[in-house]
Tab-separated table of C-alpha atoms in Angstrom:
chain	number	residue	atom	x	y	z
A	201	MET	CA	89.948	69.801	-80.969
A	202	THR	CA	92.169	66.954	-82.132
A	203	VAL	CA	94.650	65.250	-80.373
A	204	PHE	CA	97.909	63.582	-81.664
A	205	LEU	CA	99.975	61.055	-80.342
A	206	HIS	CA	103.446	61.543	-81.023
A	207	SER	CA	105.291	58.664	-79.201
A	208	VAL	CA	104.416	55.608	-77.508
A	209	ALA	CA	107.505	54.112	-75.111
A	210	THR	CA	107.869	51.595	-72.372
A	211	ALA	CA	110.644	50.412	-69.867
A	212	LEU	CA	111.702	47.253	-67.834
A	213	PRO	CA	113.248	46.960	-64.446
A	214	PRO	CA	116.632	45.146	-64.535
A	215	HIS	CA	115.763	41.794	-62.970
A	216	GLU	CA	114.360	38.911	-65.387
A	217	LEU	CA	112.762	36.262	-63.492
A	218	PRO	CA	111.724	33.079	-66.035
A	219	GLN	CA	108.189	31.794	-64.828
A	220	ASP	CA	110.001	28.227	-63.797
A	221	LEU	CA	112.067	30.076	-61.797
A	222	VAL	CA	109.770	31.807	-60.026
A	223	GLN	CA	107.664	28.400	-59.825
A	224	ARG	CA	110.267	26.832	-57.645
A	225	ARG	CA	110.869	30.286	-55.461
A	226	ALA	CA	107.352	30.105	-54.719
A	227	GLN	CA	106.882	26.575	-54.022
A	228	ARG	CA	109.835	26.817	-51.950
A	229	ILE	CA	108.550	29.908	-50.000
A	230	LEU	CA	104.670	28.929	-49.611
A	231	GLY	CA	104.198	25.507	-50.451
A	232	PRO	CA	105.208	24.736	-46.648
A	233	LYS	CA	103.009	27.495	-45.577
A	234	TYR	CA	99.876	27.035	-47.687
A	235	PRO	CA	97.877	23.360	-48.173
A	236	GLN	CA	96.347	24.355	-51.012
A	237	PHE	CA	99.631	25.395	-53.000
A	238	GLU	CA	100.285	22.313	-54.655
A	239	ARG	CA	96.602	22.268	-56.102
A	240	LEU	CA	97.583	25.672	-57.587
A	241	LEU	CA	101.143	24.898	-59.491
A	242	SER	CA	99.115	24.343	-62.936
A	243	SER	CA	98.515	28.027	-62.757
A	244	PHE	CA	102.117	28.723	-63.243
A	245	VAL	CA	101.848	27.032	-66.385
A	246	ASN	CA	98.672	27.692	-67.902
A	247	SER	CA	98.762	31.807	-66.879
A	248	GLY	CA	100.538	32.578	-70.439
A	249	VAL	CA	103.574	34.590	-68.733
A	250	GLU	CA	107.007	32.907	-69.792
A	251	LYS	CA	108.661	35.581	-67.604
A	252	ARG	CA	108.480	39.191	-66.239
A	253	HIS	CA	110.768	42.011	-64.537
A	254	SER	CA	111.171	42.989	-61.415
A	255	VAL	CA	113.129	46.097	-59.684
A	256	VAL	CA	114.140	43.727	-56.916
A	257	PRO	CA	116.243	40.243	-57.654
A	258	ILE	CA	114.731	37.246	-57.153
A	259	GLU	CA	116.556	36.538	-53.596
A	260	TRP	CA	114.446	39.690	-52.179
A	261	PHE	CA	111.287	37.228	-51.904
A	262	GLU	CA	113.098	34.736	-49.414
A	263	ALA	CA	112.659	37.233	-46.600
A	264	GLU	CA	110.012	38.877	-45.003
A	265	HIS	CA	109.750	42.683	-45.655
A	266	GLY	CA	107.572	45.172	-44.072
A	267	TRP	CA	105.593	48.549	-45.236
A	268	HIS	CA	108.352	50.995	-44.839
A	269	GLU	CA	110.962	48.953	-46.911
A	270	ARG	CA	108.560	47.994	-49.738
A	271	ASN	CA	107.670	51.509	-50.597
A	272	SER	CA	111.012	52.907	-50.268
A	273	ILE	CA	112.043	50.271	-53.009
A	274	PHE	CA	109.138	51.517	-54.759
A	275	LEU	CA	110.490	54.849	-54.780
A	276	GLU	CA	113.742	54.115	-55.821
A	277	GLY	CA	112.383	51.697	-58.283
A	278	ALA	CA	109.839	53.294	-59.822
A	279	THR	CA	111.474	56.816	-60.216
A	280	GLN	CA	113.565	55.039	-62.519
A	281	LEU	CA	111.512	53.371	-64.644
A	282	PHE	CA	109.855	56.728	-65.058
A	283	GLU	CA	113.035	58.593	-66.039
A	284	GLU	CA	113.798	55.752	-68.475
A	285	ALA	CA	110.229	55.741	-70.145
A	286	ALA	CA	110.299	59.218	-70.160
A	287	ARG	CA	113.056	59.923	-71.642
A	288	ALA	CA	112.525	57.198	-74.554
A	289	ALA	CA	109.165	58.745	-75.175
A	290	LEU	CA	110.701	62.259	-75.447
A	291	THR	CA	113.629	61.253	-77.475
A	292	GLN	CA	110.934	59.156	-80.057
A	293	ALA	CA	108.741	62.102	-80.300
A	294	GLY	CA	111.587	64.475	-80.808
A	295	TRP	CA	110.983	66.778	-77.645
A	296	GLN	CA	113.086	68.022	-75.015
A	297	ALA	CA	112.204	67.748	-71.481
A	298	HIS	CA	111.925	71.602	-71.060
A	299	GLU	CA	109.205	71.545	-73.776
A	300	VAL	CA	107.097	69.907	-71.612
A	301	ASP	CA	103.803	71.505	-70.081
A	302	CYS	CA	101.825	69.000	-68.377
A	303	ILE	CA	102.872	65.554	-66.576
A	304	VAL	CA	100.255	63.174	-65.972
A	305	THR	CA	101.987	60.539	-63.539
A	306	VAL	CA	99.834	56.761	-62.416
A	307	SER	CA	100.740	54.666	-60.368
A	308	SER	CA	98.485	52.455	-57.477
A	309	THR	CA	101.845	50.219	-56.409
A	310	GLY	CA	103.181	52.471	-53.965
A	311	ILE	CA	103.049	55.840	-52.274
A	312	ALA	CA	104.745	59.008	-53.025
A	313	THR	CA	104.772	62.159	-51.841
A	314	PRO	CA	106.661	64.216	-53.304
A	315	THR	CA	105.047	62.305	-56.348
A	316	LEU	CA	107.274	60.656	-58.932
A	317	GLU	CA	107.372	63.357	-61.558
A	318	ALA	CA	108.617	65.726	-58.663
A	319	ARG	CA	111.806	63.468	-57.555
A	320	ALA	CA	112.524	62.763	-61.566
A	321	LYS	CA	111.976	66.548	-62.379
A	322	ALA	CA	116.040	67.904	-61.610
A	323	ARG	CA	117.203	64.909	-63.355
A	324	MET	CA	115.264	65.095	-66.456
A	325	GLY	CA	114.927	69.007	-66.480
A	326	PHE	CA	111.456	69.698	-66.440
A	327	ARG	CA	110.854	73.513	-66.327
A	328	ASP	CA	110.030	74.696	-62.688
A	329	ASP	CA	106.115	75.301	-63.620
A	330	VAL	CA	105.365	72.373	-65.368
A	331	ARG	CA	102.071	71.203	-64.391
A	332	ARG	CA	102.200	68.074	-62.449
A	333	VAL	CA	98.797	65.661	-62.073
A	334	PRO	CA	99.596	62.337	-60.142
A	335	VAL	CA	96.683	59.939	-60.202
A	336	PHE	CA	96.542	57.212	-57.713
A	337	GLY	CA	94.355	54.164	-57.452
A	338	LEU	CA	92.765	53.216	-61.037
A	339	GLY	CA	94.913	50.153	-60.655
A	340	CYS	CA	95.013	47.863	-64.183
A	341	ALA	CA	92.696	50.433	-65.511
A	342	GLY	CA	95.175	53.406	-65.234
A	343	GLY	CA	96.925	53.148	-68.671
A	344	VAL	CA	93.910	53.521	-70.532
A	345	GLY	CA	91.946	56.238	-67.865
A	346	GLY	CA	95.308	57.931	-67.718
A	347	LEU	CA	95.513	57.875	-71.219
A	348	SER	CA	92.027	59.558	-71.741
A	349	LEU	CA	93.092	62.158	-68.678
A	350	ALA	CA	95.874	62.941	-70.445
A	351	GLN	CA	93.868	63.555	-73.899
A	352	SER	CA	91.306	65.669	-72.315
A	353	LEU	CA	94.032	68.017	-70.520
A	354	CYS	CA	95.262	68.013	-74.309
A	355	ALA	CA	92.127	68.920	-76.110
A	356	ALA	CA	91.747	71.570	-73.389
A	357	GLN	CA	94.836	73.534	-73.826
A	358	PRO	CA	96.234	72.220	-77.478
A	359	GLU	CA	98.918	74.240	-77.634
A	360	GLN	CA	100.513	72.598	-74.523
A	361	LYS	CA	103.008	69.311	-74.725
A	362	ILE	CA	101.347	66.376	-72.437
A	363	LEU	CA	103.721	63.754	-71.297
A	364	LEU	CA	101.713	60.972	-69.668
A	365	VAL	CA	104.180	58.246	-67.766
A	366	VAL	CA	102.475	54.858	-66.422
A	367	VAL	CA	104.268	53.045	-63.911
A	368	GLU	CA	103.727	50.130	-61.365
A	369	ALA	CA	106.147	48.359	-59.307
A	370	CYS	CA	103.566	45.049	-58.705
A	371	THR	CA	106.159	42.538	-57.358
A	372	LEU	CA	107.017	44.544	-54.607
A	373	SER	CA	103.301	42.997	-53.258
A	374	PHE	CA	104.488	39.888	-52.940
A	375	ARG	CA	103.088	38.572	-49.718
A	376	SER	CA	104.377	35.235	-47.862
A	377	ASP	CA	102.326	36.035	-44.536
A	378	ARG	CA	98.311	36.177	-45.797
A	379	LEU	CA	98.255	32.813	-47.376
A	380	GLN	CA	95.142	33.579	-49.573
A	381	LYS	CA	94.449	32.098	-52.721
A	382	ALA	CA	94.848	35.747	-54.428
A	383	ASP	CA	98.292	35.870	-53.285
A	384	ILE	CA	99.281	32.974	-55.414
A	385	ILE	CA	97.819	34.382	-58.347
A	386	ALA	CA	99.585	37.633	-58.127
A	387	THR	CA	102.722	35.810	-58.057
A	388	VAL	CA	101.980	33.915	-60.843
A	389	LEU	CA	100.859	36.784	-62.920
A	390	PHE	CA	102.549	40.256	-61.649
A	391	GLY	CA	105.309	41.970	-62.986
A	392	ASP	CA	106.680	45.335	-62.929
A	393	GLY	CA	107.126	48.103	-66.135
A	394	ALA	CA	106.393	51.557	-67.356
A	395	ALA	CA	105.043	53.003	-70.156
A	396	ALA	CA	105.195	56.753	-71.531
A	397	VAL	CA	103.305	58.544	-74.055
A	398	CYS	CA	103.535	62.159	-75.908
A	399	LEU	CA	100.543	63.820	-76.800
A	400	SER	CA	100.201	67.550	-78.365
A	401	GLY	CA	97.127	69.305	-80.486
A	402	GLN	CA	99.924	69.353	-83.626
A	403	ARG	CA	100.236	66.905	-85.900
A	404	PRO	CA	103.592	64.862	-85.961
A	405	ALA	CA	105.771	66.225	-88.998
A	406	ALA	CA	106.882	62.440	-89.894
A	407	GLY	CA	105.219	59.037	-89.525
A	408	ARG	CA	101.558	57.774	-89.446
A	409	CYS	CA	98.792	60.188	-87.877
A	410	VAL	CA	97.452	58.685	-84.478
A	411	THR	CA	94.815	60.547	-82.899
A	412	LEU	CA	92.794	60.165	-79.888
A	413	ALA	CA	88.927	61.193	-79.159
A	414	PRO	CA	87.781	61.868	-75.595
A	415	GLY	CA	87.396	58.374	-73.641
A	416	THR	CA	85.194	57.651	-71.193
A	417	GLN	CA	84.829	55.444	-67.807
A	418	MET	CA	82.227	53.084	-66.113
A	419	THR	CA	82.038	51.742	-62.583
A	420	TRP	CA	79.674	48.459	-61.709
A	421	PRO	CA	77.669	49.204	-58.644
A	422	ASP	CA	78.280	46.732	-55.749
A	423	THR	CA	81.277	45.582	-57.058
A	424	LEU	CA	84.267	47.287	-54.511
A	425	GLY	CA	85.386	43.622	-53.457
A	426	ILE	CA	86.540	42.566	-56.893
A	427	MET	CA	89.778	43.685	-57.013
A	428	GLY	CA	92.244	46.360	-55.563
A	429	TRP	CA	94.199	46.389	-52.235
A	430	ASP	CA	94.096	45.362	-48.789
A	431	VAL	CA	96.314	47.586	-46.721
A	432	ASP	CA	97.967	46.309	-43.735
A	433	ASP	CA	101.089	47.194	-41.525
A	434	THR	CA	103.621	44.995	-43.713
A	435	GLY	CA	102.195	46.104	-47.267
A	436	LEU	CA	99.633	46.075	-49.902
A	437	GLY	CA	97.652	42.735	-50.333
A	438	VAL	CA	96.062	42.285	-53.577
A	439	VAL	CA	92.012	41.612	-53.832
A	440	PHE	CA	92.012	39.479	-57.194
A	441	ASP	CA	88.616	37.953	-56.933
A	442	ARG	CA	88.111	34.748	-59.133
A	443	SER	CA	84.759	36.032	-60.368
A	444	ILE	CA	86.927	38.349	-62.770
A	445	PRO	CA	86.786	36.200	-65.935
A	446	ASP	CA	83.178	35.304	-65.309
A	447	PHE	CA	82.315	39.009	-64.878
A	448	VAL	CA	84.028	39.927	-67.840
A	449	HIS	CA	82.125	37.670	-70.153
A	450	LYS	CA	78.841	38.141	-68.590
A	451	ASN	CA	79.389	42.242	-68.280
A	452	LEU	CA	81.856	43.601	-70.713
A	453	ALA	CA	80.053	43.741	-74.266
A	454	ALA	CA	77.339	46.000	-73.033
A	455	ALA	CA	79.617	47.823	-71.384
A	456	VAL	CA	81.788	48.661	-74.754
A	457	THR	CA	78.164	48.718	-76.661
A	458	ASP	CA	77.622	51.743	-74.154
A	459	ALA	CA	81.132	53.299	-74.658
A	460	LEU	CA	81.306	52.894	-78.159
A	461	GLY	CA	77.697	54.961	-78.522
A	462	ARG	CA	78.914	57.585	-76.587
A	463	SER	CA	81.872	58.002	-78.631
A	464	GLY	CA	79.709	57.573	-81.881
A	465	LEU	CA	81.081	54.617	-83.090
A	466	THR	CA	79.521	51.094	-83.466
A	467	GLN	CA	81.853	47.563	-82.954
A	468	ALA	CA	81.503	47.091	-86.549
A	469	GLN	CA	83.863	50.243	-87.065
A	470	ILE	CA	86.339	48.928	-84.567
A	471	ALA	CA	89.233	47.435	-86.415
A	472	ARG	CA	91.158	46.323	-83.585
A	473	PHE	CA	90.497	46.439	-79.943
A	474	VAL	CA	93.480	47.391	-77.608
A	475	CYS	CA	92.964	45.419	-74.359
A	476	HIS	CA	94.914	45.193	-71.048
A	477	PRO	CA	95.843	41.482	-70.650
A	478	GLY	CA	94.900	40.591	-66.668
A	479	GLY	CA	95.814	37.204	-67.585
A	480	ALA	CA	95.364	34.323	-69.749
A	481	LYS	CA	91.911	33.676	-69.057
A	482	VAL	CA	90.500	37.028	-68.960
A	483	VAL	CA	92.315	37.620	-72.237
A	484	SER	CA	90.057	34.702	-73.737
A	485	ALA	CA	87.069	35.527	-71.928
A	486	ILE	CA	87.124	39.492	-73.941
A	487	GLU	CA	87.408	37.475	-77.066
A	488	SER	CA	84.227	35.587	-76.104
A	489	ALA	CA	82.535	38.646	-74.862
A	490	LEU	CA	83.118	40.271	-77.358
A	491	ALA	CA	82.621	37.942	-80.219
A	492	LEU	CA	86.234	38.256	-81.272
A	493	ASP	CA	88.042	35.525	-83.059
A	494	PRO	CA	89.816	33.002	-80.902
A	495	ASP	CA	93.438	33.914	-80.287
A	496	SER	CA	92.853	37.632	-82.332
A	497	LEU	CA	94.540	39.132	-79.582
A	498	GLN	CA	97.601	38.055	-79.805
A	499	ALA	CA	99.785	41.428	-79.264
A	500	GLU	CA	98.190	40.948	-75.606
A	501	ARG	CA	98.999	37.463	-75.248
A	502	GLU	CA	102.714	38.100	-76.372
A	503	VAL	CA	102.881	40.895	-73.849
A	504	LEU	CA	101.587	39.061	-71.171
A	505	ARG	CA	103.790	36.079	-71.971
A	506	VAL	CA	107.173	38.280	-72.083
A	507	ALA	CA	106.423	40.567	-69.175
A	508	GLY	CA	103.464	39.355	-67.298
A	509	ASN	CA	100.847	41.436	-65.880
A	510	MET	CA	102.397	44.887	-65.249
A	511	SER	CA	98.827	46.348	-64.258
A	512	ALA	CA	98.473	49.929	-65.638
A	513	PRO	CA	101.308	50.160	-68.175
A	514	THR	CA	100.544	46.922	-69.594
A	515	VAL	CA	98.242	48.029	-72.581
A	516	LEU	CA	100.345	50.596	-73.684
A	517	PHE	CA	103.052	48.543	-74.225
A	518	VAL	CA	100.049	46.551	-76.208
A	519	LEU	CA	99.368	49.401	-77.793
A	520	LYS	CA	102.939	50.104	-79.140
A	521	GLN	CA	103.176	46.393	-80.372
A	522	VAL	CA	100.108	46.974	-82.227
A	523	LEU	CA	101.404	50.356	-83.698
A	524	GLU	CA	104.631	48.536	-84.747
A	525	GLU	CA	103.042	45.692	-86.643
A	526	GLY	CA	101.471	48.631	-88.889
A	527	ALA	CA	97.696	48.177	-87.364
A	528	CYS	CA	95.953	50.975	-88.977
A	529	GLY	CA	91.924	52.160	-88.686
A	530	GLN	CA	89.653	52.819	-85.609
A	531	MET	CA	90.533	51.142	-82.470
A	532	MET	CA	89.440	51.238	-78.937
A	533	ALA	CA	92.154	50.374	-75.945
A	534	THR	CA	90.059	49.423	-73.156
A	535	ALA	CA	91.270	48.232	-69.696
A	536	LEU	CA	89.338	46.974	-66.250
A	537	GLY	CA	90.578	48.108	-62.749
A	538	PRO	CA	89.478	48.385	-58.674
A	539	GLY	CA	85.925	50.001	-58.565
A	540	PHE	CA	85.406	47.551	-60.237
A	541	SER	CA	85.585	49.767	-63.550
A	542	ALA	CA	86.316	49.510	-67.223
A	543	ALA	CA	88.089	52.479	-69.099
A	544	PHE	CA	87.875	53.214	-72.770
A	545	GLN	CA	89.865	55.161	-75.391
A	546	PRO	CA	89.165	55.537	-78.702
A	547	ILE	CA	92.578	55.829	-80.798
A	548	HIS	CA	92.272	56.198	-84.932
A	549	VAL	CA	95.581	55.367	-86.816
A	550	GLU	CA	96.049	56.390	-90.298
A	551	ALA	CA	96.717	53.848	-92.930
A	552	GLU	CA	100.791	53.579	-94.241
A	553	ALA	CA	100.874	55.473	-97.520
A	554	ALA	CA	101.214	53.857	-100.593
């Protein structure tokens, strides 16, 4: 059953954090505590990030914060981002909130029970009988993994309208107490944001036809320590192993070949890979691993430059930009996340009418 993409929308929180400001604040807060901090200053310059956005102002990072406060802020900020992204996607699709039959919500940067779509339900106007599918723990792979899950739900019941919302508030994981290199790299890269997608089994009345085939996932064995969260009384502590770019370079090509084969495709048929830009080094590693032309993933670099690594929604920011630039043909969205895992989603974009 064909699944049609009706819209892709994004949202950013109100507090803009330029990278030079983040660097100065990090140097002031972390420099006296972390003897190797000066050696990592070049990471701020070479990260590919010029700014990112946060649910809290820059002054928030000056003080110590516990798990309860961090999560309370997550609930407020993530719910606002959910609503903004969802409203934009519904407007773009020409849908009303009460028409949505199923909501898939993806997030890994805070705990929400009741979940975000339930918190937003009354203000959004979702029906009482809307199905809610919250997904936690996919990390950076959550944008593609969530899109794949939403595609499967839509294919099973094509008469229904599916809303996918992916929202993360990564900046709330800033830690000045652990003083691990991963925490410095997280400070260099992470931002907050949300993206939303509308899917159904009915072809949109206007615009180019964008269709989704079934997606696939894989998890490499013995890789649990590469990426994820450490959880303690202070909050979430990032696990971000330095081996990630090298691991991508060595292992991604075979995983992509397998995913393409399971989708009945070959790499020669792919007009555009749509990738999660985890960082500048990761983007370059993807280009190298897949034998792409150097600097071919420019939309990925642009999203990283203006919004940082927002974890799960980042790849949907890239997809939105790729579609707005007029790219067409057979595409494959891909993202890497905790597990260590990879998620793949075939996307076909109809060419513009002559």
